[in-house]
GROMACS .gro file of C-alpha atoms in nm:
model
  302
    1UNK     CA    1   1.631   0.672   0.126
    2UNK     CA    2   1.515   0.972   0.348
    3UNK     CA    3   1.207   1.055   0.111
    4UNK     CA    4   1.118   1.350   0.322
    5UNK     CA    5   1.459   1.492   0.307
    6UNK     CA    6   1.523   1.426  -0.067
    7UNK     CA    7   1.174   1.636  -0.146
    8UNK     CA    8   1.394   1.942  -0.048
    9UNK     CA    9   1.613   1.923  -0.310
   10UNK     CA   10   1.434   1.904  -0.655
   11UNK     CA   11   1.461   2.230  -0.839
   12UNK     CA   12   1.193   2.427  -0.968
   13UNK     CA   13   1.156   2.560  -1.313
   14UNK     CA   14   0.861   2.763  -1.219
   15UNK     CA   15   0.782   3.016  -1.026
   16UNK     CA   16   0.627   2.970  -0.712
   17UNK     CA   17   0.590   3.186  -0.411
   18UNK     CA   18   0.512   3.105  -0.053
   19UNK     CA   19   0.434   3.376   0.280
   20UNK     CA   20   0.724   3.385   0.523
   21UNK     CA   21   0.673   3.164   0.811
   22UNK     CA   22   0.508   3.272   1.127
   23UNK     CA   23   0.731   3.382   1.374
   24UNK     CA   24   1.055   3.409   1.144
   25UNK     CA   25   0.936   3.746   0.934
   26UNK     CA   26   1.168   3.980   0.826
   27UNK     CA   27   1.131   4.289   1.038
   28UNK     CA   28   1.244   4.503   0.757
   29UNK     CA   29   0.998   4.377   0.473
   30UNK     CA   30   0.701   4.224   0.693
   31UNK     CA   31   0.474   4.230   0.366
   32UNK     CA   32   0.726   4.046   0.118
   33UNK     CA   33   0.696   3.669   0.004
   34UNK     CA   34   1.008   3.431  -0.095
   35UNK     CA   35   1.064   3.291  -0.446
   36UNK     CA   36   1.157   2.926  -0.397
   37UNK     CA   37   1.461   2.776  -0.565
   38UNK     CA   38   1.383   2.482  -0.427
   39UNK     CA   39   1.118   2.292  -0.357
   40UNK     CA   40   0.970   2.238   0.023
   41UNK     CA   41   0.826   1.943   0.172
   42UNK     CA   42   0.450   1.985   0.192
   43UNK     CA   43   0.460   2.164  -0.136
   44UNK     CA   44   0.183   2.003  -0.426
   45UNK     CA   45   0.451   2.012  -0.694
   46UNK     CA   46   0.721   1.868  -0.470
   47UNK     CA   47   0.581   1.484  -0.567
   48UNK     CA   48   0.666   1.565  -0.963
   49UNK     CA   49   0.980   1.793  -0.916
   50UNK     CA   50   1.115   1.519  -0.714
   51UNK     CA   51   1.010   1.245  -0.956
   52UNK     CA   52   1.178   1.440  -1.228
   53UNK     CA   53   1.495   1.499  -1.058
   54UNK     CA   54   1.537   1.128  -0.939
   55UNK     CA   55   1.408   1.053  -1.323
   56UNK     CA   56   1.704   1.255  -1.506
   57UNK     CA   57   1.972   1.121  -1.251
   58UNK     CA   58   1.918   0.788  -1.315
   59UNK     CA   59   1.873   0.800  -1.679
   60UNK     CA   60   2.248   0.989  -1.685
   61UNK     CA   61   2.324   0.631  -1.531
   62UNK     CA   62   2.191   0.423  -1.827
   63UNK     CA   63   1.859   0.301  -1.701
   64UNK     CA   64   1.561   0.338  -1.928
   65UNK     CA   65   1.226   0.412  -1.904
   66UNK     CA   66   0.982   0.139  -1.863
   67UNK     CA   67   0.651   0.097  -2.017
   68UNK     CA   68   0.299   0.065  -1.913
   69UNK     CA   69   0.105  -0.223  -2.031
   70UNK     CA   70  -0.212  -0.074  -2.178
   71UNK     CA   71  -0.417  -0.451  -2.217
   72UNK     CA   72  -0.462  -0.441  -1.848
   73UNK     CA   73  -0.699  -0.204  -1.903
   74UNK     CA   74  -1.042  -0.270  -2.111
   75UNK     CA   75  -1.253   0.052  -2.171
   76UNK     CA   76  -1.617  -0.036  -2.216
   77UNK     CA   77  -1.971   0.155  -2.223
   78UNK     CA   78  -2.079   0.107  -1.844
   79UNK     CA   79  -1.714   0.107  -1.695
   80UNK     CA   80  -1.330   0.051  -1.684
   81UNK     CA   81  -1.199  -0.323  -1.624
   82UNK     CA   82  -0.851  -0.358  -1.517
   83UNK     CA   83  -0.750  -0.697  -1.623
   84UNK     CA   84  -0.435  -0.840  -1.571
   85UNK     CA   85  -0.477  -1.206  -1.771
   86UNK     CA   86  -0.258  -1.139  -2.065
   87UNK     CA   87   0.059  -1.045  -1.772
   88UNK     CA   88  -0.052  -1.377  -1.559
   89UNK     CA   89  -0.061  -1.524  -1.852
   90UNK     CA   90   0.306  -1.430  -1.962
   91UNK     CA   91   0.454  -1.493  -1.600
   92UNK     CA   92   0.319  -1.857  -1.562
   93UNK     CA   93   0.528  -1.930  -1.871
   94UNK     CA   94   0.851  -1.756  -1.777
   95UNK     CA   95   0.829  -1.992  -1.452
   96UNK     CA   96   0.732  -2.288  -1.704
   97UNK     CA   97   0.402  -2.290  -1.449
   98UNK     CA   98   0.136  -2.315  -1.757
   99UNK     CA   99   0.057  -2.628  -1.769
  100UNK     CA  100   0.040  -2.693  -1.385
  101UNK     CA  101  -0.286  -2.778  -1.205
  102UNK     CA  102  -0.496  -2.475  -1.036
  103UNK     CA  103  -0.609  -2.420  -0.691
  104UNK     CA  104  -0.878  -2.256  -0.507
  105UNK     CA  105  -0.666  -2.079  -0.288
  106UNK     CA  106  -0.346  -1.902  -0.260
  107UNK     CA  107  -0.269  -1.992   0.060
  108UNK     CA  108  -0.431  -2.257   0.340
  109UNK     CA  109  -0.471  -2.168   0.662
  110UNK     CA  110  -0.279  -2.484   0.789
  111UNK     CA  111   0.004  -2.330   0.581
  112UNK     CA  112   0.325  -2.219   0.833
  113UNK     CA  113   0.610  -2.054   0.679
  114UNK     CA  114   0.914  -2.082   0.901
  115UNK     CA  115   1.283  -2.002   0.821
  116UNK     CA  116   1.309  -2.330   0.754
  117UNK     CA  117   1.716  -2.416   0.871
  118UNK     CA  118   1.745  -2.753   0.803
  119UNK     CA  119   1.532  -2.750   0.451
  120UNK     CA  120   1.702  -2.769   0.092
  121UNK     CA  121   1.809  -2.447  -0.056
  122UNK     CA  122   1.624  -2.311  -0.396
  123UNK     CA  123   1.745  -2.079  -0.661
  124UNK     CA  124   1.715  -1.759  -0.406
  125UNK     CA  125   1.748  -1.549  -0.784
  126UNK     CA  126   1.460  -1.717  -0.948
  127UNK     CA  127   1.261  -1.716  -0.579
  128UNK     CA  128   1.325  -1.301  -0.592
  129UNK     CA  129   1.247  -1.266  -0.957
  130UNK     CA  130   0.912  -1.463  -0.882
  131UNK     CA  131   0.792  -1.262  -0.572
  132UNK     CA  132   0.946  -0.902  -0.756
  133UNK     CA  133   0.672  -1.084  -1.043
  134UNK     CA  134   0.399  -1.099  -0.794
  135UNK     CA  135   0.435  -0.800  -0.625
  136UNK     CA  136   0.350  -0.553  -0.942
  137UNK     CA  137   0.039  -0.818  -0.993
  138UNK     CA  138  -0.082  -0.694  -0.675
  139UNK     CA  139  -0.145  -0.366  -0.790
  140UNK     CA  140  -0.461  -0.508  -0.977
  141UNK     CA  141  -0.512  -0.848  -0.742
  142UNK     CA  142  -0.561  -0.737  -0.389
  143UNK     CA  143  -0.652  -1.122  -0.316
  144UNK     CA  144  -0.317  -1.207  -0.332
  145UNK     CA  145  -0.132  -0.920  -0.182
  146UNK     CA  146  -0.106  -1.133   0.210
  147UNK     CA  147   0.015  -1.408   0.083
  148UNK     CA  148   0.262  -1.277  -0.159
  149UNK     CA  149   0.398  -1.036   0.149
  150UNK     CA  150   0.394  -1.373   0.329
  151UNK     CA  151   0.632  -1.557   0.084
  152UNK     CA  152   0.841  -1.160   0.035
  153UNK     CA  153   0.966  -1.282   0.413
  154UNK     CA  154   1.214  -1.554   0.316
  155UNK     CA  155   1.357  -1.372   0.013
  156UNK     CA  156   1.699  -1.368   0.174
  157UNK     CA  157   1.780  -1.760   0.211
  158UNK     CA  158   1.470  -1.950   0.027
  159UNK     CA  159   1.357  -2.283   0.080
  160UNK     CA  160   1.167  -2.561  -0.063
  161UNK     CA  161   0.906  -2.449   0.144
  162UNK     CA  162   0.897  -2.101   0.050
  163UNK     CA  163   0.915  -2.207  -0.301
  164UNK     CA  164   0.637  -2.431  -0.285
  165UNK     CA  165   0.410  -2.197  -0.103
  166UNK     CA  166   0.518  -1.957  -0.416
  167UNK     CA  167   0.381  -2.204  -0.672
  168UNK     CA  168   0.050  -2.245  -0.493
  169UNK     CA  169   0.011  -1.855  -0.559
  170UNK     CA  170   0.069  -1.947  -0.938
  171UNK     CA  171  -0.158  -2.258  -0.965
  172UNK     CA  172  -0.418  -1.983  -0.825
  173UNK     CA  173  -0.371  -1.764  -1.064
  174UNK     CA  174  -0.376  -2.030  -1.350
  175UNK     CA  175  -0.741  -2.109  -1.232
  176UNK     CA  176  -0.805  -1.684  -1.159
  177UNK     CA  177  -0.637  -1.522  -1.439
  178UNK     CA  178  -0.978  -1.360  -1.610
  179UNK     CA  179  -1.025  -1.191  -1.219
  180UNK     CA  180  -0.984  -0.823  -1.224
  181UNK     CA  181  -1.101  -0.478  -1.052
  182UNK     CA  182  -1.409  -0.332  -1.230
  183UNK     CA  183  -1.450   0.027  -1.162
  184UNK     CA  184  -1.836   0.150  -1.272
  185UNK     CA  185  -1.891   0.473  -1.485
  186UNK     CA  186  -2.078   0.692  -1.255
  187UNK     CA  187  -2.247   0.601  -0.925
  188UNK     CA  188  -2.135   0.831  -0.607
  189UNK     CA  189  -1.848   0.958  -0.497
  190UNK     CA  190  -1.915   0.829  -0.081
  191UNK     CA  191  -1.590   0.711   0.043
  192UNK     CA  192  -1.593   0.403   0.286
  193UNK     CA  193  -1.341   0.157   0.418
  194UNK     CA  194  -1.312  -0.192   0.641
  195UNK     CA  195  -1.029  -0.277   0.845
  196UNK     CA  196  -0.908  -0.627   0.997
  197UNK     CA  197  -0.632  -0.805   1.140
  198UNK     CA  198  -0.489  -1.136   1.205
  199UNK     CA  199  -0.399  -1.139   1.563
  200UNK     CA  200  -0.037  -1.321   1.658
  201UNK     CA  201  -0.076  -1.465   1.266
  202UNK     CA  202   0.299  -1.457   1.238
  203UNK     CA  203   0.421  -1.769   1.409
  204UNK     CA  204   0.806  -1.646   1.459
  205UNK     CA  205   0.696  -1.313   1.667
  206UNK     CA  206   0.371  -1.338   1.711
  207UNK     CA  207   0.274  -1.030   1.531
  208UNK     CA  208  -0.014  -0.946   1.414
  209UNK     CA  209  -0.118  -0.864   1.043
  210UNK     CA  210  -0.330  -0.548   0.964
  211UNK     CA  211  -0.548  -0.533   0.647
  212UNK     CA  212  -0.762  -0.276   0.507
  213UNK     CA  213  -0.915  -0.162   0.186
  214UNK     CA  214  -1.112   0.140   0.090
  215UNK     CA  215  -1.402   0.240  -0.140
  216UNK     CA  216  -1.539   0.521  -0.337
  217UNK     CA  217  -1.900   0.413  -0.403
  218UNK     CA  218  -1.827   0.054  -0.556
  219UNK     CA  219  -1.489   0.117  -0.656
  220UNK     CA  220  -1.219  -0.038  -0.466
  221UNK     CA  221  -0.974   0.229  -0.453
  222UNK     CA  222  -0.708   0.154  -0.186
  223UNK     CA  223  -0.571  -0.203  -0.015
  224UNK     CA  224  -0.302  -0.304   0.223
  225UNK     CA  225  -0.171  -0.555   0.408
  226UNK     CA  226   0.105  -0.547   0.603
  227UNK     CA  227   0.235  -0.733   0.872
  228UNK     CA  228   0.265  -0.483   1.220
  229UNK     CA  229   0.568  -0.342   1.379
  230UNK     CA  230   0.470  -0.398   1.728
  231UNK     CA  231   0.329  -0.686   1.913
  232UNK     CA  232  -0.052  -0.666   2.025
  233UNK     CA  233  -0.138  -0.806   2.359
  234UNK     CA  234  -0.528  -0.864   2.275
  235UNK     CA  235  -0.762  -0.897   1.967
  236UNK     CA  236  -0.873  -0.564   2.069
  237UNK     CA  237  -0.562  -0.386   2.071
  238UNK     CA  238  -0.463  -0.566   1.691
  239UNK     CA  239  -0.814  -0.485   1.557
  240UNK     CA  240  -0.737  -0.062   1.745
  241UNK     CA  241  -0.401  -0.062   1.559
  242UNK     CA  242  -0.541  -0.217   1.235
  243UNK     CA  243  -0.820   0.050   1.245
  244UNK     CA  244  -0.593   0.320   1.327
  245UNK     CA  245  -0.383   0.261   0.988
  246UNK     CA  246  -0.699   0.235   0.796
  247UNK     CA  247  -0.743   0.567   0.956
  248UNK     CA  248  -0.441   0.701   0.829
  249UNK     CA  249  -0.541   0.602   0.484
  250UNK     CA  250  -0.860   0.735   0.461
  251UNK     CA  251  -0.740   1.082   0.589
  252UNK     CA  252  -0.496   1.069   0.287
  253UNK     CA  253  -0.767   1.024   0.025
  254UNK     CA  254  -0.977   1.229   0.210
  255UNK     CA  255  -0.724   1.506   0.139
  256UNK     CA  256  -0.648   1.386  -0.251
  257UNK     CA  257  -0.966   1.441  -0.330
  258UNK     CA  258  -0.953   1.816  -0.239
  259UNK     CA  259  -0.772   1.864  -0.540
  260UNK     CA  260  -1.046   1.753  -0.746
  261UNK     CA  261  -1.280   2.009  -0.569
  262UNK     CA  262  -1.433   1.671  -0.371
  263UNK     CA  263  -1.482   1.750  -0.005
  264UNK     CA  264  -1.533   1.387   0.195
  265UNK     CA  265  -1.631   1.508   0.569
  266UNK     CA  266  -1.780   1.186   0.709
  267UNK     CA  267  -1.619   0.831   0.566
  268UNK     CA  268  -1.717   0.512   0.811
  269UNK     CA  269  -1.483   0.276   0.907
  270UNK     CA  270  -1.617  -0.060   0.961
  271UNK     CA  271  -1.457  -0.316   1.202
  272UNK     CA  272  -1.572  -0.629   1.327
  273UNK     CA  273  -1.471  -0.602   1.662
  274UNK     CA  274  -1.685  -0.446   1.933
  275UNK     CA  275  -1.404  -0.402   2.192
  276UNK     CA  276  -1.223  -0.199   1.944
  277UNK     CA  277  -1.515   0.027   1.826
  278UNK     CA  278  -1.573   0.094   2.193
  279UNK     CA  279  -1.187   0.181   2.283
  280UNK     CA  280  -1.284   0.432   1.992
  281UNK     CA  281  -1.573   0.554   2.145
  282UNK     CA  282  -1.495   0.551   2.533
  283UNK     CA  283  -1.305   0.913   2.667
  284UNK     CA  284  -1.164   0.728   2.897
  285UNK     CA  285  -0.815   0.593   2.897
  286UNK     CA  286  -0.748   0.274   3.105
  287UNK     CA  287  -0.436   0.149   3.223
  288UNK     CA  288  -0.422  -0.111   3.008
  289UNK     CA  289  -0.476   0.076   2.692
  290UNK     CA  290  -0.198   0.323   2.779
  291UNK     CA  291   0.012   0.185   2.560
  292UNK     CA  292  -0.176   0.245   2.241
  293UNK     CA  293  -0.269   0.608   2.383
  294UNK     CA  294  -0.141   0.839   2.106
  295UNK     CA  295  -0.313   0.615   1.853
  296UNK     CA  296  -0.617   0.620   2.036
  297UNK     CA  297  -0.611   1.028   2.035
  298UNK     CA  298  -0.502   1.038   1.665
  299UNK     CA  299  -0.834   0.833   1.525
  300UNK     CA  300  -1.076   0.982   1.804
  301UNK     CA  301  -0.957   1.318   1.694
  302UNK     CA  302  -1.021   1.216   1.297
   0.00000   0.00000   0.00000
C-alpha cells in the first residue's frame, strides 16, 4: 500500500492546529492557523491515528487482535533480557524439528541457493508458514535475520533445497535457543553504528547484500539486512551504498530520540573499507563515482 498516502486519511479526534504554509497564506486572515480534520504526513500523531484507523477497519472485517508474548522478556536487577527460548522452543515442535541434531551455523558459506528448476517440489504452505515463523524470531535474533531473508527468496515455488537450507536455521536454533539481546540498566546514551556488505553475494544477479546494526551505549538497538536494489560495480561502491543506508538509519534514531529530549549530534559510523571512508571524505567527484553521486551528497551532508 501507498503508506505515505494512506497517513492522510486517518481522522483526528483531537484538536490540533498547524501555521498556513509558506507561500499559500490567506491574504485576508494572514495571522490565522487551520484546524486539521485530518491528519498530514509529517505530523507526530499521524503514526497512531493511522494505526487506529487501519486497526478499526480490519476488526469490522473479523480479524482479532493478537497478543504479545510477555516470557520473551525477563526483568532483572542490572538489566532487561529479551529471550525468545520458550517461542523457539514451541516452533521446533510445530515443524516436529525437536529432536533433530544442532548446528553451529545457520548457514555455510559454500551454501548456494538457486531457483532450483529441475529439484523436487516441497509443501510451498508449510515452507511459507516456516519462514513467516522465522521472520518475527528475528525481531530478537539478529544472527539469523540474512539467512532467513536468504531462504524468504524462494517462497513462491520451494524446493528441497530451500527446505533444507530452512532446517539448518532450525537445527541452529535447537543448539542457540537460550541466545537473546541483553539491554543494561544505565550506562550512556552515545549512539554508534557499523555497516557491511557482501559484494555480488547473490549468485543469480550479482547483487550485493547491505548489513548494518546500531547501538546506544551497549544496547543493540537497530539491525538490517537486506539484499540491494542496484548492482555495485566495486567493493567500494557496495561498502558506499551499505554505509549510506546505515546512514539513513542513524538519522532516523537520531531524530526519535528528540522526543525524549535526547539530542545525538555526532554518531560514528564504522566501515571496514578504506576506499569507501575516503569516497566519504574526498570533495571531489570522479567519473567513476558519478553514479552513486546523490548518495554520496546525502551522507557527506549528514
Amino acid at each position: 500500500m501507498d503508506v505515505n498516502c494512506a497517513f492522510l486519511y486517518g481522522d483526528i479526534d483531537e484538536e490540533i492546529y498547524v501555521c498556513q504554509p509558506l507561500r499559500f497564506e490567506d491574504p485576508n486572515f494572514p495571522d490565522t492557523v487551520y484546524k486539521l480534520d485530518k491528519s498530514l504526513y509529517g505530523l507526530h500523531q499521524a503514526p497512531r491515528i493511522w494505526y487506529e484507523t487501519l486497526t478499526q477497519y480490519l476488526l469490522s472485517k473479523g480479524f482479532t487482535r493478537g497478543t504479545i508474548d510477555m516470557t520473551l522478556f525477563k526483568k532483572k536487577s542490572d538489566g532487561i533480557l529479551i529471550h525468545p527460548e520458550k517461542y523457539v522452543q514451541e516452533i521446533m515442535q510445530k515443524y516436529k524439528m525437536d529432536d533433530c541434531s544442532s548446528e553451529l551455523s545457520p548457514f555455510t558459506a559454500q551454501t548456494c541457493l538457486a531457483p532450483d528448476e529441475s529439484g523436487k517440489s516441497v509443501d510451498a504452505h508449510r515452507y511459507r508458514s516456516m519462514i513467516g515463523s522465522l521472520m518475527y524470531l528475528t525481531a530478537s535474533r539478529p544472527d539469523i535475520a540474512f539467512t532467513v531473508g536468504y531462504c524468504s527468496r524462494y517462497q513462491a515455488n520451494p524446493k528441497e533445497s530451500h527446505e533444507k537450507a530452512v532446517k539448518r536455521i532450525f537445527r541452529y536454533l535447537k543448539g542457540t535457543r537460550r541466545l537473546g539481546l541483553w539491554y543494561p540498566k544505565g550506562g550512556c546514551f552515545d549512539l554508534h553504528a557499523y555497516s557491511n556488505s557482501d559484494y555480488g553475494g547473490c549468485k543469480l544477479d550479482r547483487k550485493s547484500v547491505s548489513g548494518g546494526c546500531q547501538y546506544l551505549g551497549e544496547c543493540l538497538v537497530s539491525w538490517q539486512s537486506k539484499k540491494q536494489t542496484t548492482v555495485s560495480l566495486s567493493t567500494r561502491e557496495a561498502e558506499y551504498t551499505t554505509a549510506y543506508s546505515c546512514c539513513c538509519q542513524v538519522l532516523w534514531i537520531q531524530h526519535q530520540m528528540i522526543d525524549y529530549s535526547i539530542n545525538i549530534l555526532h554518531t560514528p559510523i564504522f566501515c571496514d573499507n578504506e576506499a569507501a571512508i575516503g569516497m566519504a571524505k574526498n570533495p571531489i567527484h570522479h567519473t567513476r563515482t558519478k553514479h552513486i553521486e546523490t548518495q554520496i551528497h546525502a551522507i557527506r551532508d549528514a
